[in-house]
PDB file of C-alpha atoms in Angstrom:
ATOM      1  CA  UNK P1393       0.000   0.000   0.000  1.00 76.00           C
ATOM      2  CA  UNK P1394       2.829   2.303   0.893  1.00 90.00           C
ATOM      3  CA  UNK P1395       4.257   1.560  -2.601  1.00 91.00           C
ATOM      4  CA  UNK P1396       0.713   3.469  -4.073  1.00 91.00           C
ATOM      5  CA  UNK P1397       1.192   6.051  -2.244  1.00 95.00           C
ATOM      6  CA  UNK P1398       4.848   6.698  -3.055  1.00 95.00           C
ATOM      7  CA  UNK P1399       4.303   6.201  -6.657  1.00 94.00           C
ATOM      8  CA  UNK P1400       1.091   8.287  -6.588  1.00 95.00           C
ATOM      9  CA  UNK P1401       3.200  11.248  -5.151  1.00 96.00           C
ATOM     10  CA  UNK P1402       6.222  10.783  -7.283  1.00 96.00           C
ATOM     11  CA  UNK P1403       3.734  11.057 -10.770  1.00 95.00           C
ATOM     12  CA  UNK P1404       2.775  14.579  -8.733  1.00 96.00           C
ATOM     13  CA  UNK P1405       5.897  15.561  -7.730  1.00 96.00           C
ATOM     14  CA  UNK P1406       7.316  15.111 -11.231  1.00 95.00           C
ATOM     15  CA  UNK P1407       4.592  17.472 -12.952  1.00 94.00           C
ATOM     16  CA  UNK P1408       3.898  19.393 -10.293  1.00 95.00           C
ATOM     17  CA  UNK P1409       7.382  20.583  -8.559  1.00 96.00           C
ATOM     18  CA  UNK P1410       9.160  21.521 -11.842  1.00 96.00           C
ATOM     19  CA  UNK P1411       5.873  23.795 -12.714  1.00 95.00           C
ATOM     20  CA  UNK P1412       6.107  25.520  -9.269  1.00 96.00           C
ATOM     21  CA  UNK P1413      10.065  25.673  -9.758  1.00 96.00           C
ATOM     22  CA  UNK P1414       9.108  27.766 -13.016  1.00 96.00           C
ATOM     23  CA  UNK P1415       7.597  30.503 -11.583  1.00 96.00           C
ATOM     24  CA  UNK P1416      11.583  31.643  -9.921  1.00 95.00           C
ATOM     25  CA  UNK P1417      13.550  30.946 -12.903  1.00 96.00           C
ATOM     26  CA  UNK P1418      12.664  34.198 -15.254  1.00 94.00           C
ATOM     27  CA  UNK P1419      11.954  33.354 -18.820  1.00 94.00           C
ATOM     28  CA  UNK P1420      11.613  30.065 -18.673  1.00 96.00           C
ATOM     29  CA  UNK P1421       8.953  27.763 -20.530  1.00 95.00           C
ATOM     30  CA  UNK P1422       7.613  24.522 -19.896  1.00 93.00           C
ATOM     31  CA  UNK P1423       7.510  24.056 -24.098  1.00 92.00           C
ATOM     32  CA  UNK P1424      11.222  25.272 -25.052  1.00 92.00           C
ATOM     33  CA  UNK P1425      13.597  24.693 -21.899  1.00 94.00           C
ATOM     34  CA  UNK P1426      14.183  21.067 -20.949  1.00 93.00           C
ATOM     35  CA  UNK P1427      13.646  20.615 -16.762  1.00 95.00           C
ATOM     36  CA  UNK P1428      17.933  20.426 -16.385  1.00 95.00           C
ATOM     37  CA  UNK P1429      17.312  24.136 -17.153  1.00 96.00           C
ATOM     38  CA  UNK P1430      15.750  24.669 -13.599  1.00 97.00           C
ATOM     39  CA  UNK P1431      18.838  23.662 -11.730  1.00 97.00           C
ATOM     40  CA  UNK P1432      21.006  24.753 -14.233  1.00 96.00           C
ATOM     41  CA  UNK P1433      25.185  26.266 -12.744  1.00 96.00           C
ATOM     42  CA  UNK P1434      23.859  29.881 -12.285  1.00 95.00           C
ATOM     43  CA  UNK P1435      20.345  29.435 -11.826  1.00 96.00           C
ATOM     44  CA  UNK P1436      18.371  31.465  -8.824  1.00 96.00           C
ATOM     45  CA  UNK P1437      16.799  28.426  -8.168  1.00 97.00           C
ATOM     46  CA  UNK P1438      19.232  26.046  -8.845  1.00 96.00           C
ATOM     47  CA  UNK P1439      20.172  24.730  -4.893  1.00 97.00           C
ATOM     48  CA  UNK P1440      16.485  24.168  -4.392  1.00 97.00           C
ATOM     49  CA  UNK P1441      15.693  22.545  -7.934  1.00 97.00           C
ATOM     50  CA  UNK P1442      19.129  20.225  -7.898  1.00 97.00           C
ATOM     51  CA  UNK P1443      17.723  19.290  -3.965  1.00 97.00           C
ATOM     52  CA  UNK P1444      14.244  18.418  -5.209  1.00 97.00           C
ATOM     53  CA  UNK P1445      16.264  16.058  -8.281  1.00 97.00           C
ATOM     54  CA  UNK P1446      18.123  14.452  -5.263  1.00 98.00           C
ATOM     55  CA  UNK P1447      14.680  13.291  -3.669  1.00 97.00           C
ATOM     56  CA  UNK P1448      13.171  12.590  -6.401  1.00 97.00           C
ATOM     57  CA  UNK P1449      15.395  10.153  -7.114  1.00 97.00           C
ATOM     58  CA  UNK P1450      16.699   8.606  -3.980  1.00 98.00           C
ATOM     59  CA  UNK P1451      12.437   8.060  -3.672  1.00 97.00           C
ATOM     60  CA  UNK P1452      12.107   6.415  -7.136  1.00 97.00           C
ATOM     61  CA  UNK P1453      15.090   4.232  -5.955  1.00 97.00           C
ATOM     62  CA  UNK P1454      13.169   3.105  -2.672  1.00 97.00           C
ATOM     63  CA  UNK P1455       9.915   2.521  -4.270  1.00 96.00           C
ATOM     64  CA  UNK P1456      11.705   0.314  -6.922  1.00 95.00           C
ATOM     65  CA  UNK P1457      13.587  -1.827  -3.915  1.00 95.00           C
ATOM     66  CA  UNK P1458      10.057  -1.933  -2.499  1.00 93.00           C
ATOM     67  CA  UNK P1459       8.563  -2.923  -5.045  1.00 92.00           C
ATOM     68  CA  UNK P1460      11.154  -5.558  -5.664  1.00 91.00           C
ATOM     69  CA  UNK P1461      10.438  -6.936  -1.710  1.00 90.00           C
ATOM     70  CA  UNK P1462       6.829  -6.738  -2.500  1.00 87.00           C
ATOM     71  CA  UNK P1463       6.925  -9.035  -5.459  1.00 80.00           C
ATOM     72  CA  UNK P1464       8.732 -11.249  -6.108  1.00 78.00           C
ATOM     73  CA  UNK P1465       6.986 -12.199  -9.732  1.00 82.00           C
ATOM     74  CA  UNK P1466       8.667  -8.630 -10.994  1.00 84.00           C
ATOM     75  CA  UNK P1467      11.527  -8.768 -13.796  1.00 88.00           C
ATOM     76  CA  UNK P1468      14.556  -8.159 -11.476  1.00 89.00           C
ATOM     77  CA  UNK P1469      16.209  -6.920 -14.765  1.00 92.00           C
ATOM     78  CA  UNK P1470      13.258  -4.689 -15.234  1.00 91.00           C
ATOM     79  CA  UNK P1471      13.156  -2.961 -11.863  1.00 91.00           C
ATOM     80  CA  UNK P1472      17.168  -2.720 -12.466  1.00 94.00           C
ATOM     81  CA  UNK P1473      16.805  -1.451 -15.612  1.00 94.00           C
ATOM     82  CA  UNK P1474      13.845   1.470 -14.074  1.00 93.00           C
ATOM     83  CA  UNK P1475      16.514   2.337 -11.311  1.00 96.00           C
ATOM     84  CA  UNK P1476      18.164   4.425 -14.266  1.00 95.00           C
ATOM     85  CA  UNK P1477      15.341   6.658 -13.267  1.00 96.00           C
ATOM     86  CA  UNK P1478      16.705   7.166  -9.847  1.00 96.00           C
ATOM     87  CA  UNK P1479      19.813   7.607 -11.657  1.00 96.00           C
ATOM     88  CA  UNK P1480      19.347   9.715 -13.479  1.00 96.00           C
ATOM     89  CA  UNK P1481      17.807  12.669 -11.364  1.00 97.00           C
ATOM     90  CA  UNK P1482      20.531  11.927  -8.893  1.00 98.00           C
ATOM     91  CA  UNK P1483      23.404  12.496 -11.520  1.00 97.00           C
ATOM     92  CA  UNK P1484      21.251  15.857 -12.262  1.00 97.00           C
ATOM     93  CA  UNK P1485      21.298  16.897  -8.881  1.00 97.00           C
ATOM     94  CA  UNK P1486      25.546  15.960  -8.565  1.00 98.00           C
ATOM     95  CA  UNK P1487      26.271  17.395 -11.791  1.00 98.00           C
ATOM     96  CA  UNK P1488      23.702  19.926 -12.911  1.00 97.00           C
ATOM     97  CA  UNK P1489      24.412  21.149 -16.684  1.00 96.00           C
ATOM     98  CA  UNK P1490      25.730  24.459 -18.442  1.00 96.00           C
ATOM     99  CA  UNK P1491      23.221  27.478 -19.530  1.00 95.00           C
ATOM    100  CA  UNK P1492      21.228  26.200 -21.478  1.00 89.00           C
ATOM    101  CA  UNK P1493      21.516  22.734 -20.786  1.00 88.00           C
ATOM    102  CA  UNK P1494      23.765  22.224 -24.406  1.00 88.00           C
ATOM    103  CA  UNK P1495      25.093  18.414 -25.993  1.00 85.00           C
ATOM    104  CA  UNK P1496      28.495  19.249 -25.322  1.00 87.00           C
ATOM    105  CA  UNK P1497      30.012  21.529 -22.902  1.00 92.00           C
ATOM    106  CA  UNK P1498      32.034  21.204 -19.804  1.00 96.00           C
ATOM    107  CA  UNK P1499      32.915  17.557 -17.938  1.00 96.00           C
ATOM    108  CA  UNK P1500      30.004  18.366 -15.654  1.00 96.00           C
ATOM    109  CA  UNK P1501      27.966  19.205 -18.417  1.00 96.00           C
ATOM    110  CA  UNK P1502      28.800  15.681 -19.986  1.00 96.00           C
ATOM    111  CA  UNK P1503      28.050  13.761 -16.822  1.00 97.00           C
ATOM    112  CA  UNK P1504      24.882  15.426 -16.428  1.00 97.00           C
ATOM    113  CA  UNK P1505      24.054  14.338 -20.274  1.00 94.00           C
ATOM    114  CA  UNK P1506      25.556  10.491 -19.332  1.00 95.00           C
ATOM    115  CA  UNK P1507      22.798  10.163 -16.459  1.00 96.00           C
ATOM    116  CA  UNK P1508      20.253  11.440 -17.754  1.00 94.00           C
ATOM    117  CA  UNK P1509      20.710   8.963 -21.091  1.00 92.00           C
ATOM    118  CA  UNK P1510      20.694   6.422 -18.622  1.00 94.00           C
ATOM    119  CA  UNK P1511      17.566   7.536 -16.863  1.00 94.00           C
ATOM    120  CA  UNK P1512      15.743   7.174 -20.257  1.00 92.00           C
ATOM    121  CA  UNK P1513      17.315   4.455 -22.109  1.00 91.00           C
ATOM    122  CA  UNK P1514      17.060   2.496 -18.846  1.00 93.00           C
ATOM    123  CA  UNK P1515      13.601   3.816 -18.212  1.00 93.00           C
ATOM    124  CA  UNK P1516      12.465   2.830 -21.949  1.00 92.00           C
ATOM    125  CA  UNK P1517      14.019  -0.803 -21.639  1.00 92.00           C
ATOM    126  CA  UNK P1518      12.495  -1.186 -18.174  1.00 91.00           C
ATOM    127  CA  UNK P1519       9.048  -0.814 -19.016  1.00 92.00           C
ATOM    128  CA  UNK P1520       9.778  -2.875 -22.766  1.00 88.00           C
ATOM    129  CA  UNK P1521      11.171  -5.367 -20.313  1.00 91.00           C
ATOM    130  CA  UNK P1522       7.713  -5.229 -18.466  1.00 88.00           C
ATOM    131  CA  UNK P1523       5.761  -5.446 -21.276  1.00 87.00           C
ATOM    132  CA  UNK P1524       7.327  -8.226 -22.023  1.00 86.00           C
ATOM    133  CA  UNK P1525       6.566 -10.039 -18.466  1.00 83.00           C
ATOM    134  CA  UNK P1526       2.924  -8.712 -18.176  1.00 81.00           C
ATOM    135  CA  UNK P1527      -0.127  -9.620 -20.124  1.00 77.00           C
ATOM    136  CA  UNK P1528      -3.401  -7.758 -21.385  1.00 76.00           C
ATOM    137  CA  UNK P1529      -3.874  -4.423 -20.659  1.00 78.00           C
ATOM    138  CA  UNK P1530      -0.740  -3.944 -18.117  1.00 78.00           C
ATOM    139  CA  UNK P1531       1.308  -5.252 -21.586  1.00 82.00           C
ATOM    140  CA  UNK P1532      -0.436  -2.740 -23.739  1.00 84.00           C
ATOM    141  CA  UNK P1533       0.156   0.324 -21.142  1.00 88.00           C
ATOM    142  CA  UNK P1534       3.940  -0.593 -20.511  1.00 86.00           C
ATOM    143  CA  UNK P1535       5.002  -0.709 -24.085  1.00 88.00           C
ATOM    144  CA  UNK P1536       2.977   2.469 -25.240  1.00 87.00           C
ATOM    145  CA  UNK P1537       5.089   4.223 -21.718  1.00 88.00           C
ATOM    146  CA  UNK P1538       8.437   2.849 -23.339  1.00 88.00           C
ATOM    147  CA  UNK P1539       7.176   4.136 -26.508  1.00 87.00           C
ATOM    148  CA  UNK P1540       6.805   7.554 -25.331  1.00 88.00           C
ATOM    149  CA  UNK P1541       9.823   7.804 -23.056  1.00 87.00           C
ATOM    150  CA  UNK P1542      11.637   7.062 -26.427  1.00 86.00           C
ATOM    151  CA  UNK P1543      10.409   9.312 -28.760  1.00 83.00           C
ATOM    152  CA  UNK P1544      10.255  12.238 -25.502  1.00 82.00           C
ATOM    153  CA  UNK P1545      13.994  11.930 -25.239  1.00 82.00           C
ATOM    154  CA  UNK P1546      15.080  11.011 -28.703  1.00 80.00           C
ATOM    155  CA  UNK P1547      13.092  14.772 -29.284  1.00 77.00           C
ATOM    156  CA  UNK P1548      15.042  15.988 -26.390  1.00 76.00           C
ATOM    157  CA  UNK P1549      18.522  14.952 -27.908  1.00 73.00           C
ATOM    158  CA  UNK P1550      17.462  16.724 -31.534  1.00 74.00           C
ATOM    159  CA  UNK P1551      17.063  20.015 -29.821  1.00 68.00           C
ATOM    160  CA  UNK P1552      13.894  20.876 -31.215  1.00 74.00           C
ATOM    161  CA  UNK P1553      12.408  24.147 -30.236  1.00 83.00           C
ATOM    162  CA  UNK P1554       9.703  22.116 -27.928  1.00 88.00           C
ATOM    163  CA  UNK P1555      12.418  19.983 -26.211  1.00 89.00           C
ATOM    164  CA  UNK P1556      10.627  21.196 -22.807  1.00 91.00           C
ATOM    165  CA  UNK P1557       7.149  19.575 -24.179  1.00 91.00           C
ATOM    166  CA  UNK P1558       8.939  16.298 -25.304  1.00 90.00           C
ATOM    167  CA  UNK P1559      11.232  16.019 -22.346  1.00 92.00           C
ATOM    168  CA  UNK P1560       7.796  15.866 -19.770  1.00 92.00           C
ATOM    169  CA  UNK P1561       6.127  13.227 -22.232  1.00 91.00           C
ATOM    170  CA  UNK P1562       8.923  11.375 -21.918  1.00 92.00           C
ATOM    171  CA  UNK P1563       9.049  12.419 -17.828  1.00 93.00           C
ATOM    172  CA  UNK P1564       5.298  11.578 -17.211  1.00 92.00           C
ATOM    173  CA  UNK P1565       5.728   8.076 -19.341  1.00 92.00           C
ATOM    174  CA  UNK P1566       8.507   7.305 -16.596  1.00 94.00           C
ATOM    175  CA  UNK P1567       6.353   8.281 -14.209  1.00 94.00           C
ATOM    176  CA  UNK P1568       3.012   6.770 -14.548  1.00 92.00           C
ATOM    177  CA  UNK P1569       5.010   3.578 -15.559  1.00 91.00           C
ATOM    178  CA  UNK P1570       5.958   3.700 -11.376  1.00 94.00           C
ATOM    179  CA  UNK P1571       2.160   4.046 -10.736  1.00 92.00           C
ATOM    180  CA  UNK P1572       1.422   0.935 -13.117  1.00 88.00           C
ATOM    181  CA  UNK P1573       4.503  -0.897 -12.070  1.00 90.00           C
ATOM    182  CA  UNK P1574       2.537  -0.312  -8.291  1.00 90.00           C
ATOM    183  CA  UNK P1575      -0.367  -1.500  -9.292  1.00 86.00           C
ATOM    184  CA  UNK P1576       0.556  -4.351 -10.748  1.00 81.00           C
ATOM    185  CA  UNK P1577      -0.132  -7.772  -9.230  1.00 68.00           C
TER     186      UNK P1577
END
């Protein structure tokens, strides 16, 4: 039950905290600037942003070792694989990126970019992985999620001028794959 919960509030916390974050970081848009942006070296709100990527992912982390404890039917090498999640907002948090948040740039920069390919690669293969173990519906959901996380950051990578819109698809498919992944028997 706890695991519901968790999930529940880390599909919130994802939407929700990067769209309150907005509102202290001037000219920035949910459609153009990817969520790295927020926490970005220089940003007003970077300390609190890069603090909220640290939870976020130390939590998605927790529910995924839960989840693991809970059931023992899950994919280990899917829950593995989803921990890239976790990863990935706590390599944001160590190494936030450059203005801009740019391909290239510094080392830090680069290690930022490293994680957060992680988070979705290992995101996208974790819930393929699950759609491969589940059946029905809970098959159906998982590989559409995968689907999205892939095109979200694939969009991301192209730096198109709505890398901010394709970056939260690819976010919320991550996301409310936790919540499915919690629900699932």
């Amino acid at each position: 039950m706890a695991e519901r919960i968790v999930a529940i509030a880390l599909l919130v916390a994802s939407v929700g905290t990067p769209a309150w974050l907005a509102r202290g970081k001037p000219g920035y848009s949910a459609l153009h600037h990817s969520i790295s942006e927020l926490g970005e070296i220089g940003s007003p709100i970077g300390t609190l942003t890069n603090a909220y990527f640290a939870a976020l992912g130390v939590a998605a982390w927790w529910l995924l070792w839960s989840l693991a404890e809970a059931n023992r039917e899950l994919p280990v090498e899917a829950l593995w694989m989803m921990s890239g999640i976790g990863f990935g907002y706590v390599g944001a948090a160590l190494f936030p990126c450059d203005v801009g948040a740019p391909l290239s740039g510094t080392w830090r920069n680069t290690a930022h970019n490293a994680f957060g390919a992680v988070q979705y690669v290992g995101g996208a293969v974790g819930l393929f992985t699950l759609s491969d173990a589940a059946s029905g519906l809970g098959q159906t959901v998982f590989a559409w999620l995968a689907g999205a996380v892939a095109v979200g950051a694939t969009g991301i990578s192209l730096l198109t001028a709505y890398r901010g819109l394709l970056q939260r698809v690819a976010e919320l498919a991550l996301f409310v794959g936790l919540v499915v992944l919690a629900w699932s028997p």
